[in-house]
Amino acid sequence: MKYLKSSLTAAGLLLAGALSAQTAFHVKAGEVKGEVQPTMWGLFFEDINFGADGGIYAELIKNRSFEFYQPLMGWKIQRKEFNEGEILVQNRGNENPANPRYITVTAKDAKDKSLGMTNEGFRGMGIKKGNRYDFSVMYRQQEPGVKLRLELINAKGEKIGEGELIPNQSGADWKKQSISFVSNAEEPKAKFNIWFEGTGKIDLDMISLFPEDTWKKRPGGMRADMIQLLADMKPGFLRFPGGCIVEGRDLATRYQWKKTIGPIEERQMIVNRWNTEFVHRLTPDYFQTFGLGFFEYFQLAEDIGAEPLPILNCGMACQFNTAEVVPLNELDEYVQDALDLIEFANGDVNTKWGKVRSDMGHPKPFNMKMIGVGNENWGPQYIERLKIFTKALKDKYPEIKIVSSSGTDPNGDRFDYLNTELRRMNTDIIDEHYYRAPEWFLQNAARYDSYDRKGPKIFAGEYAAQSDRIASPNNKNNWKTAIAEAAFLTGLERNADVVVMASYAPLFAHADGWQWTPDLIWVNNLNAYGTPNYYVQKLFSTNKGTHVVPLLLNNDAVTGQNGYYASAVIDKKAGELVIKVVNTSDKAQNADFLIDGVKKLASSGKLIELHGENLEEVNSFENAVAVSPKQREIKVKGRKITAALKPSSLNVIRVKMM
Ligand code: AHR
């Protein structure tokens, strides 16, 4: 272990040492230790770092319905002459509490850009040449006669796309109207102008601009490049919507799923809890519009073949912030939300909530099998509330597995208390979180070897090796963190009979809008790339196999000897043996794998290698694949696989079993 530590802590080490002696590992391919659950490697999604608004939710207009604390945040009024009240923010709070604000535009012979508004997007708008953009607006005519001239402009102020919307002249009700136009240039930092022309008075709300090329081309949908990176991982589950966002800084700003479904203009926006969380990364323009709500998350999970895992508030606000709790005798509403969510996801179309789902376009149930109660909540207050939820949920839906929290840390008094209580309750699945130094991940590769095989299952729900320290803005997604995670993941895989799910956190970060590092996938307005950590997760997930088998060195699990961490599975469907071996040392090493329990192996197999030139290496927008998998063939002699392993590398070996 000491040896390993030294090779991983020497930052920037040159990793080109001489080849060390051959190590002989022993794989007992006929001795199944447990099933690898199809859910094993999955995704943790939270609207942090512009993950949803400004991220996967492809809306380009920021503050489209004027509900930010400052109603015109993100907008700039353009006018040649100042006339008081030409663009007036109205608040109809009593009539429409979910969407109180709109604007009234009064124009008098407006022309030649004399009156308009510019939206700055989420740190600009990413616009692609030749792509179609769909503009829509809700309006109510007061005095017909105003038309809207629309312009996309680049960072220099030049027009790169335009359209015109002439509001229907009839009726005084709210209505929605759309037009589309095509951009003639690519621009990462575009803005959007609306010029008002003519004479009249009109109310406007829900001013929206979406690209056509969303995921599955769904109107008002998600950014396809970001979702593709998720789909490529073939994730086993999708946990949503967080994270601390579930808890809220206070109970008033907790996540309430019922307010995130139905027509988007009826979804009540709230502040994003990451808006002011970190003084070093204040993001005052970060809100949750819920254009992306629970229906869309379930649909996303279905699209990418992942089991949905919604996490709900348990009646406690974030204990790092206000730590508000709902009195136990007022918890019913929260529990009912959980029961109703199961009906929303799985209920027949004739049930109340099943019908809501069906009316939103998904008559077929989502077949949800798990639900999380609370995120990172701790103390007896959590256990008291969890017990109430558990009773109600199990009484009505005994088949639904409950995921419960073991707090913020993987050890310490809070963890020990919760771990003891949760095991006493014989809860289904315990969610453990670890944001720790790379060395912790190495030292804990054997963490689950001694866990109770008959107790609750484990969800490694949030983890990421921290190159600096938790919540530091200086954390990097470098190879040092990624290889340490890879070593740790061999320990999760070896214990797949106990660990049934695992996900890195957080998932996304916008280069200009992040609050938290490190993150699995980085994006700007036009591009997205996976970090070295992403490729580690992806390699485990896309090579997950079906059953764990022992991989031993001198009869011991491989948890750091000679810098090695390793695990093995067989894939019964593919008829393959899959070995994962991490060489954390600074030396190239030759490894032999002697395979028992198979009649024969194919004479060659493949080795997929993920390797960093040095521990500080990162991926970037300029070089998105600096650290990315490379595949080569390897020869197999009889039942022996010999692999030359690069220094500091994760290697996945796949060989057909005959
Ligand atoms: O992943 C970022 C945050 O870390 C999550 O919201 C929270 O659950 C954890 O503390």
XYZ file of C-alpha atoms and ligand atoms in Angstrom:
668
model
C 0.000 0.000 0.000
C 2.825 2.386 0.822
C 4.322 1.821 -2.602
C 1.018 2.678 -4.257
C 0.576 5.803 -2.283
C 3.955 7.092 -3.315
C 3.358 6.507 -7.010
C 0.017 8.278 -6.903
C 0.974 11.216 -4.748
C 4.005 12.261 -6.782
C 2.259 14.779 -8.999
C 3.367 14.885 -12.598
C 5.492 11.784 -12.210
C 7.060 10.429 -15.379
C 5.579 7.000 -15.733
C 8.101 5.146 -17.829
C 9.864 2.799 -15.481
C 11.382 -0.547 -16.471
C 9.199 -3.611 -16.854
C 8.821 -5.368 -13.524
C 8.636 -9.117 -12.901
C 5.701 -11.144 -14.132
C 2.753 -11.389 -11.740
C 0.514 -14.452 -11.994
C -3.149 -13.918 -11.138
C -5.584 -16.714 -10.764
C -9.160 -16.388 -12.096
C -11.732 -18.976 -11.033
C -14.150 -18.510 -13.903
C -16.363 -21.397 -12.830
C -16.897 -20.166 -9.284
C -19.694 -17.593 -9.389
C -19.632 -15.345 -6.315
C -22.706 -13.353 -7.132
C -24.729 -11.714 -9.845
C -23.829 -8.324 -11.203
C -27.098 -6.415 -11.119
C -28.109 -4.826 -14.432
C -28.341 -1.606 -12.408
C -24.713 -1.810 -11.280
C -23.217 1.246 -13.051
C -25.479 4.240 -13.437
C -25.907 7.987 -13.405
C -26.455 10.593 -10.739
C -28.161 13.642 -12.205
C -28.612 16.937 -10.402
C -29.323 20.455 -11.643
C -25.997 21.785 -10.404
C -23.329 23.528 -12.537
C -26.043 24.422 -15.119
C -26.850 20.727 -15.417
C -30.509 21.196 -16.397
C -31.297 24.869 -17.105
C -28.412 26.032 -19.290
C -27.371 22.385 -19.693
C -29.308 19.365 -20.908
C -32.529 21.370 -21.099
C -32.028 22.921 -24.531
C -34.010 26.139 -23.911
C -31.833 29.041 -25.077
C -33.753 31.915 -23.478
C -32.832 32.638 -19.886
C -35.683 33.829 -17.634
C -38.315 33.177 -20.280
C -41.254 33.953 -18.021
C -39.752 36.793 -15.974
C -39.929 34.865 -12.689
C -36.300 35.332 -11.569
C -35.958 37.426 -8.416
C -35.107 40.294 -10.733
C -37.805 39.944 -13.357
C -35.701 41.280 -16.217
C -32.508 39.419 -15.352
C -30.982 38.103 -18.575
C -32.909 40.674 -20.619
C -31.823 44.086 -21.808
C -34.433 46.599 -22.874
C -33.468 48.316 -26.128
C -35.003 51.655 -26.975
C -34.165 54.813 -28.849
C -36.377 57.052 -26.726
C -37.361 56.443 -23.154
C -41.084 56.237 -22.539
C -42.091 55.243 -19.014
C -43.771 51.856 -18.839
C -43.364 50.806 -22.487
C -42.217 47.414 -21.273
C -43.926 46.782 -18.003
C -43.518 43.760 -15.732
C -46.949 42.681 -14.472
C -47.639 40.392 -11.522
C -50.931 38.470 -11.418
C -50.011 36.536 -8.286
C -53.578 35.891 -7.155
C -54.845 34.740 -10.517
C -51.856 32.565 -11.416
C -49.542 31.813 -8.475
C -47.508 29.271 -10.487
C -46.626 31.760 -13.224
C -47.393 35.217 -11.907
C -45.289 37.475 -14.077
C -45.535 38.555 -17.690
C -44.724 41.768 -19.564
C -46.917 44.260 -21.344
C -45.378 45.973 -24.364
C -46.895 49.235 -25.508
C -45.613 50.392 -28.889
C -46.329 53.671 -30.690
C -45.251 53.591 -34.292
C -42.253 51.486 -33.314
C -39.860 50.728 -36.198
C -36.185 50.477 -37.141
C -35.148 48.947 -33.826
C -36.657 51.741 -31.773
C -38.025 49.333 -29.164
C -36.932 45.838 -28.306
C -35.413 43.364 -25.879
C -32.243 41.269 -25.973
C -31.822 37.977 -24.190
C -28.283 36.937 -23.288
C -28.942 33.207 -22.967
C -27.153 31.031 -20.441
C -23.678 32.597 -20.775
C -24.575 33.177 -24.436
C -26.388 30.809 -26.776
C -24.693 28.025 -28.718
C -25.923 28.320 -32.297
C -25.107 25.935 -35.144
C -24.925 26.828 -38.808
C -27.830 25.435 -40.840
C -29.754 24.394 -37.751
C -33.413 25.291 -37.342
C -34.459 27.347 -34.324
C -38.025 27.261 -33.045
C -39.308 30.423 -31.417
C -42.536 30.441 -29.434
C -44.305 32.920 -27.219
C -47.502 33.138 -25.218
C -49.334 36.380 -25.757
C -52.570 38.176 -25.077
C -53.684 41.007 -27.311
C -54.773 44.186 -25.613
C -54.652 46.490 -28.637
C -53.632 44.477 -31.703
C -50.995 45.987 -33.958
C -47.570 44.936 -32.622
C -45.440 42.455 -34.528
C -42.180 40.812 -33.423
C -39.017 40.894 -35.521
C -36.614 38.232 -34.282
C -32.855 38.150 -34.662
C -30.055 35.893 -33.576
C -26.844 37.880 -33.368
C -23.247 36.770 -32.944
C -20.757 38.153 -30.425
C -19.926 41.008 -32.818
C -23.601 41.957 -33.070
C -23.987 40.636 -36.631
C -27.223 38.959 -37.617
C -26.929 35.174 -38.058
C -30.616 34.278 -38.255
C -33.951 36.051 -38.353
C -37.690 35.583 -38.375
C -40.924 37.466 -37.927
C -43.927 36.671 -35.808
C -47.202 38.442 -36.466
C -49.463 37.726 -33.510
C -52.877 36.496 -34.471
C -55.141 39.491 -34.265
C -58.234 37.790 -32.882
C -59.313 37.171 -29.300
C -58.114 38.530 -25.993
C -57.145 35.179 -24.433
C -53.626 33.889 -23.847
C -52.424 31.882 -26.800
C -49.175 30.371 -28.014
C -47.697 31.025 -31.419
C -44.484 29.761 -33.007
C -42.233 30.403 -35.953
C -38.962 28.820 -37.038
C -35.885 30.046 -38.854
C -32.461 28.702 -39.798
C -29.134 30.083 -38.630
C -26.512 30.919 -41.255
C -23.470 30.710 -38.948
C -22.054 28.939 -35.937
C -21.713 31.010 -32.782
C -20.936 29.959 -29.199
C -22.036 33.226 -27.605
C -25.063 34.377 -29.545
C -27.809 36.646 -28.224
C -31.401 36.991 -29.249
C -33.175 40.229 -30.148
C -36.897 40.832 -30.281
C -37.756 44.094 -31.987
C -41.301 45.381 -31.609
C -42.843 47.077 -34.630
C -46.120 48.918 -35.137
C -48.622 50.443 -32.756
C -50.478 48.481 -30.118
C -50.361 46.838 -26.740
C -49.597 43.173 -26.115
C -48.884 40.922 -23.110
C -46.030 38.414 -23.501
C -44.925 35.395 -21.483
C -42.974 32.139 -21.944
C -40.654 33.569 -24.585
C -38.776 30.532 -25.822
C -36.179 29.475 -28.381
C -35.169 25.855 -28.909
C -32.877 24.218 -31.428
C -34.493 21.637 -33.676
C -31.717 19.075 -33.169
C -32.672 18.062 -29.641
C -32.340 14.509 -28.308
C -34.713 12.372 -30.396
C -35.753 15.642 -32.103
C -38.320 16.244 -29.378
C -39.677 19.813 -29.498
C -38.684 21.628 -26.324
C -36.322 18.755 -25.561
C -32.806 18.077 -24.369
C -29.348 18.796 -25.769
C -28.555 15.763 -27.894
C -24.753 15.802 -27.562
C -24.948 15.747 -23.761
C -27.531 12.974 -23.655
C -25.563 10.946 -26.190
C -22.604 10.889 -23.797
C -24.931 9.401 -21.176
C -26.460 6.881 -23.566
C -22.956 5.794 -24.608
C -22.311 4.713 -21.029
C -25.226 2.250 -21.206
C -26.210 3.221 -17.672
C -28.083 0.808 -15.444
C -30.035 3.508 -13.622
C -30.683 7.227 -13.568
C -30.941 8.839 -10.170
C -32.702 12.206 -10.244
C -33.187 15.063 -9.408
C -30.185 15.165 -7.000
C -28.487 15.686 -4.624
C -29.005 18.558 -2.223
C -31.498 20.069 -4.631
C -34.004 17.533 -3.330
C -33.671 18.990 0.166
C -33.639 22.695 -0.728
C -31.867 25.296 1.360
C -35.178 25.508 3.197
C -38.353 23.510 2.896
C -39.975 26.162 0.715
C -37.329 25.567 -1.946
C -37.291 21.778 -1.736
C -37.918 19.837 -4.915
C -41.641 19.093 -5.311
C -42.208 16.752 -8.231
C -45.880 17.611 -8.655
C -44.898 21.163 -9.528
C -42.636 19.905 -12.313
C -45.178 18.102 -14.492
C -47.977 19.155 -16.858
C -47.942 22.141 -19.236
C -44.645 23.984 -18.822
C -46.329 27.357 -18.291
C -47.979 25.879 -15.203
C -44.789 24.556 -13.604
C -43.826 26.803 -10.742
C -40.238 27.952 -11.053
C -38.025 28.247 -7.958
C -34.520 29.407 -7.239
C -31.778 26.835 -7.757
C -30.202 26.057 -4.386
C -26.724 26.327 -5.941
C -27.455 29.962 -6.885
C -25.772 31.396 -3.798
C -24.303 28.312 -2.129
C -20.649 29.160 -2.710
C -19.346 32.696 -2.324
C -16.485 31.782 -4.610
C -18.906 30.795 -7.363
C -22.028 32.909 -6.957
C -24.548 32.220 -9.723
C -27.385 34.685 -9.124
C -29.024 33.805 -12.438
C -29.492 30.109 -11.591
C -33.130 29.061 -11.247
C -35.124 25.906 -11.864
C -37.724 26.494 -14.540
C -38.724 22.803 -14.452
C -39.123 22.703 -18.217
C -37.296 19.519 -17.397
C -39.400 17.829 -14.740
C -40.181 14.368 -13.450
C -41.983 13.222 -16.594
C -38.952 14.149 -18.694
C -36.558 12.432 -16.265
C -38.574 9.213 -16.416
C -38.658 9.485 -20.188
C -34.908 10.083 -20.321
C -34.277 7.018 -18.167
C -36.412 4.976 -20.521
C -34.659 6.385 -23.594
C -31.209 5.378 -22.386
C -32.253 2.014 -20.958
C -31.726 3.029 -17.321
C -33.915 2.159 -14.335
C -35.454 5.357 -12.930
C -34.446 6.170 -9.365
C -36.262 9.280 -8.117
C -35.183 10.667 -4.741
C -37.751 12.604 -2.700
C -37.587 15.023 0.172
C -38.209 13.245 3.476
C -39.461 16.295 5.374
C -36.022 17.783 6.053
C -34.282 20.725 4.410
C -30.519 20.655 3.840
C -28.824 20.256 7.222
C -25.836 22.310 6.042
C -28.228 25.226 5.448
C -31.440 25.808 7.418
C -31.879 22.226 8.717
C -35.647 22.806 8.876
C -37.747 19.746 9.607
C -41.432 19.111 9.111
C -43.097 18.111 12.370
C -43.930 14.416 12.311
C -47.641 15.123 12.539
C -47.413 17.178 9.354
C -45.468 14.680 7.294
C -48.518 13.278 5.494
C -48.208 15.545 2.483
C -44.613 14.406 1.944
C -45.493 10.748 2.293
C -48.457 11.209 -0.021
C -46.133 12.743 -2.614
C -44.095 9.528 -2.541
C -47.163 7.305 -2.853
C -48.538 9.446 -5.663
C -45.217 9.352 -7.456
C -45.371 5.574 -7.628
C -48.853 5.859 -9.084
C -47.645 8.503 -11.528
C -44.829 6.221 -12.686
C -46.543 2.857 -12.602
C -50.287 3.376 -12.245
C -52.882 2.309 -14.720
C -54.232 5.081 -16.946
C -57.459 4.909 -14.948
C -55.758 5.991 -11.739
C -55.529 9.690 -10.938
C -51.773 10.023 -11.405
C -51.475 7.337 -14.073
C -53.891 9.421 -16.117
C -51.724 12.514 -15.668
C -48.753 10.558 -17.040
C -50.877 9.248 -19.883
C -52.158 12.726 -20.732
C -48.537 13.856 -20.943
C -48.000 11.283 -23.674
C -46.936 8.092 -21.904
C -49.839 5.718 -21.294
C -47.433 2.840 -20.698
C -46.136 2.720 -17.103
C -42.498 3.630 -16.521
C -42.069 0.488 -14.436
C -40.263 2.190 -11.578
C -38.780 -0.268 -9.080
C -36.984 1.947 -6.547
C -37.518 5.204 -4.728
C -35.107 7.224 -2.598
C -36.274 8.795 0.666
C -34.071 11.744 1.561
C -30.651 12.784 0.332
C -27.704 13.033 2.712
C -30.014 13.482 5.688
C -28.737 12.400 9.055
C -29.527 12.036 12.728
C -32.493 10.535 14.594
C -34.725 13.077 12.834
C -34.029 11.282 9.581
C -34.625 7.806 10.989
C -37.949 8.890 12.537
C -39.149 10.212 9.208
C -37.779 7.324 7.187
C -39.715 4.881 9.368
C -42.974 6.692 8.613
C -42.237 6.693 4.874
C -41.185 3.048 4.944
C -44.361 1.910 6.653
C -46.616 3.765 4.208
C -44.661 2.737 1.121
C -44.275 -0.912 2.068
C -47.943 -1.199 3.078
C -49.062 -0.098 -0.344
C -46.156 -1.035 -2.611
C -44.122 -3.836 -0.987
C -42.352 -4.522 -4.288
C -40.766 -1.053 -4.480
C -37.247 -0.943 -3.040
C -36.451 1.962 -0.753
C -33.097 3.701 -0.968
C -32.148 5.378 2.303
C -29.393 7.803 3.195
C -26.303 7.116 5.285
C -25.507 10.831 5.383
C -22.711 12.834 3.882
C -19.679 10.763 4.849
C -18.603 7.142 4.591
C -17.403 7.018 8.206
C -17.603 8.905 11.487
C -20.277 9.184 14.165
C -23.108 10.206 11.861
C -22.389 7.372 9.475
C -22.037 4.817 12.282
C -25.337 5.873 13.829
C -27.250 5.729 10.543
C -25.577 2.537 9.388
C -26.551 0.817 12.642
C -30.119 2.098 12.551
C -30.663 1.339 8.883
C -29.387 -2.197 9.340
C -31.628 -2.587 12.373
C -34.560 -1.531 10.177
C -33.332 -3.959 7.521
C -33.787 -1.260 4.933
C -33.513 -2.348 1.300
C -30.649 -0.245 -0.024
C -28.241 2.108 1.772
C -26.890 5.080 -0.164
C -23.242 5.824 0.730
C -21.355 8.916 -0.433
C -17.642 9.537 -0.636
C -15.974 12.704 -1.803
C -12.439 11.926 -0.712
C -8.774 12.172 -1.686
C -7.491 9.724 -4.334
C -5.549 7.916 -1.602
C -8.819 7.167 0.218
C -10.139 5.396 -2.847
C -7.039 3.207 -2.982
C -7.138 2.457 0.711
C -10.823 1.546 0.524
C -10.739 -0.853 -2.408
C -11.459 -3.630 0.085
C -14.191 -1.663 1.907
C -17.024 -3.998 0.970
C -15.118 -7.284 1.272
C -16.223 -7.513 4.892
C -19.786 -6.157 4.556
C -22.647 -8.332 5.756
C -23.764 -10.440 2.788
C -27.265 -10.841 4.233
C -27.936 -7.242 5.196
C -29.114 -4.283 3.116
C -27.641 -3.768 -0.332
C -25.358 -0.824 -1.027
C -25.772 2.030 -3.451
C -22.467 3.876 -3.902
C -24.612 6.871 -4.739
C -22.153 9.745 -5.007
C -18.412 9.560 -5.316
C -15.555 11.460 -6.854
C -11.886 11.592 -5.919
C -10.983 15.167 -4.988
C -7.624 16.385 -6.275
C -7.746 19.279 -3.802
C -10.563 19.015 -1.239
C -14.329 18.741 -1.154
C -16.128 21.733 -2.668
C -12.815 23.371 -3.568
C -12.952 25.222 -6.890
C -9.441 23.913 -7.572
C -10.371 20.263 -7.969
C -9.331 18.811 -11.304
C -10.659 15.832 -13.215
C -7.145 14.559 -13.736
C -5.832 11.069 -14.340
C -4.704 10.767 -10.735
C -8.315 10.972 -9.538
C -9.625 8.765 -12.329
C -7.195 5.900 -11.793
C -7.843 5.966 -8.045
C -11.565 5.648 -8.763
C -10.847 2.804 -11.185
C -8.957 0.958 -8.447
C -11.871 1.481 -6.048
C -14.436 0.336 -8.617
C -12.723 -3.055 -8.850
C -13.662 -3.348 -5.168
C -17.291 -2.520 -5.934
C -17.350 -5.044 -8.741
C -15.749 -7.763 -6.625
C -18.571 -7.150 -4.131
C -21.405 -6.961 -6.637
C -23.395 -9.362 -4.463
C -23.663 -6.474 -1.950
C -23.105 -3.345 -4.032
C -25.960 -3.107 -6.493
C -25.559 0.420 -7.850
C -22.804 2.995 -8.221
C -22.656 6.504 -9.657
C -20.112 9.313 -9.898
C -21.247 12.803 -8.853
C -21.865 15.417 -10.036
C -22.537 14.501 -13.637
C -22.321 17.746 -15.632
C -20.618 21.119 -15.406
C -20.868 24.103 -17.717
C -17.458 25.711 -18.244
C -18.920 29.183 -17.601
C -21.631 28.274 -15.114
C -20.277 25.697 -12.665
C -20.330 25.818 -8.865
C -18.765 22.475 -7.955
C -15.756 20.519 -9.167
C -14.827 17.832 -10.105
C -17.536 16.708 -12.545
C -17.878 13.795 -14.925
C -18.718 15.674 -18.141
C -17.833 19.250 -19.057
C -19.740 21.310 -21.577
C -19.830 24.751 -23.125
C -22.612 26.090 -25.311
C -21.613 23.997 -28.307
C -19.427 21.118 -27.146
C -19.248 18.445 -24.476
C -16.445 16.121 -23.451
C -15.955 13.257 -21.045
C -13.231 13.512 -18.422
C -10.801 10.645 -17.693
C -13.228 9.814 -14.857
C -16.006 9.508 -17.451
C -14.022 6.932 -19.385
C -13.371 4.955 -16.205
C -17.113 4.837 -15.470
C -17.906 4.020 -19.069
C -15.431 1.142 -19.214
C -16.890 -0.433 -16.099
C -20.439 0.095 -17.285
C -19.997 -1.159 -20.823
C -18.087 -4.196 -19.575
C -20.239 -5.012 -16.584
C -20.794 -8.713 -17.279
C -23.395 -10.776 -15.466
C -21.602 -12.671 -12.670
C -18.607 -11.990 -10.413
C -15.867 -14.594 -10.208
C -12.795 -14.628 -7.979
C -9.612 -13.027 -9.238
C -6.798 -13.746 -6.780
C -3.145 -13.186 -6.188
C -1.706 -15.799 -3.837
C -5.265 -16.568 -2.757
C -6.032 -12.969 -1.823
C -8.245 -10.398 -3.479
C -6.173 -7.916 -5.464
C -6.334 -4.685 -3.507
C -2.992 -3.006 -4.030
C -0.289 -5.702 -4.164
C 2.499 -4.508 -6.520
C 0.278 -1.561 -7.409
C -2.457 -3.822 -8.768
C -6.199 -3.643 -8.220
C -8.285 -6.158 -10.124
C -11.623 -7.912 -10.431
C -13.264 -10.295 -12.865
C -16.730 -11.064 -14.133
C -18.109 -13.390 -16.695
C -20.665 -12.264 -19.193
C -22.972 -15.237 -19.608
C -24.865 -13.613 -22.457
C -21.742 -12.891 -24.489
C -19.938 -16.038 -23.281
C -16.926 -13.963 -22.298
C -14.562 -13.560 -19.400
C -14.006 -9.908 -18.520
C -11.032 -8.900 -16.379
C -10.425 -5.396 -15.080
C -6.923 -4.725 -13.905
C -5.590 -1.386 -12.742
C -1.853 -0.875 -12.649
C -1.418 2.102 -10.320
C 2.343 1.773 -10.223
C 4.717 3.921 -12.218
C 6.090 0.854 -13.967
C 4.957 -1.137 -16.952
C 4.053 -4.599 -15.656
C 3.518 -7.951 -17.304
C 0.610 -9.910 -15.907
C -0.408 -13.502 -16.444
C -3.988 -14.539 -15.784
C -4.376 -18.266 -15.273
C -7.969 -19.192 -15.873
C -9.654 -22.109 -14.096
C -13.150 -23.407 -14.571
C -13.410 -23.043 -18.350
C -12.907 -25.749 -20.911
C -11.142 -23.503 -23.358
C -10.556 -19.876 -24.173
C -10.416 -18.281 -27.628
C -6.860 -17.928 -28.936
C -7.075 -14.167 -28.817
C -9.075 -11.500 -27.046
C -9.152 -7.754 -26.732
C -7.555 -5.415 -24.291
C -9.081 -1.982 -23.833
C -6.579 0.331 -22.228
C -7.112 3.662 -20.508
C -3.829 5.324 -19.695
C -2.617 8.737 -18.639
C 0.821 9.988 -19.634
C 1.081 11.597 -16.221
C -1.108 11.883 -13.172
C -2.026 15.503 -13.914
C -3.289 14.765 -17.414
C -6.823 16.005 -18.166
C -9.185 16.108 -21.113
C -10.313 19.479 -22.420
C -12.387 21.143 -25.145
C -9.180 21.376 -27.198
C -8.260 17.732 -26.644
C -11.372 15.909 -25.546
C -9.833 12.447 -25.852
C -6.318 12.941 -24.457
C -7.164 10.227 -21.932
C -9.534 7.832 -23.667
C -9.719 4.087 -24.295
C -7.592 2.388 -26.949
C -8.189 -1.190 -27.976
C -5.742 -3.870 -29.115
C -5.718 -7.596 -29.614
C -4.026 -9.884 -27.115
C -2.949 -13.468 -27.556
C -4.205 -16.263 -25.320
C -2.236 -19.474 -24.827
C -4.440 -22.301 -23.670
C -5.948 -21.009 -20.438
C -3.353 -18.324 -19.883
C -3.793 -14.694 -20.827
C -0.647 -12.592 -20.804
C -0.994 -8.834 -20.861
C 1.617 -6.091 -20.962
C 0.175 -3.341 -18.809
C 1.288 0.232 -19.160
C 2.280 2.158 -16.067
C -0.703 3.928 -14.533
C -3.388 2.236 -16.586
C -6.849 0.709 -16.372
C -7.155 -2.357 -18.568
C -10.253 -4.296 -19.533
C -9.542 -7.712 -21.005
C -12.302 -9.609 -22.811
C -11.842 -13.178 -23.989
C -14.428 -15.604 -25.355
C -14.959 -18.738 -23.263
C -15.573 -21.828 -25.348
O -22.786 16.305 -5.892
C -22.855 17.531 -5.250
C -23.497 17.432 -3.884
O -22.727 16.641 -3.054
C -24.838 16.761 -3.852
O -25.863 17.629 -4.149
C -24.942 16.297 -2.432
O -25.771 15.178 -2.288
C -23.512 16.068 -2.029
O -23.215 16.686 -0.848
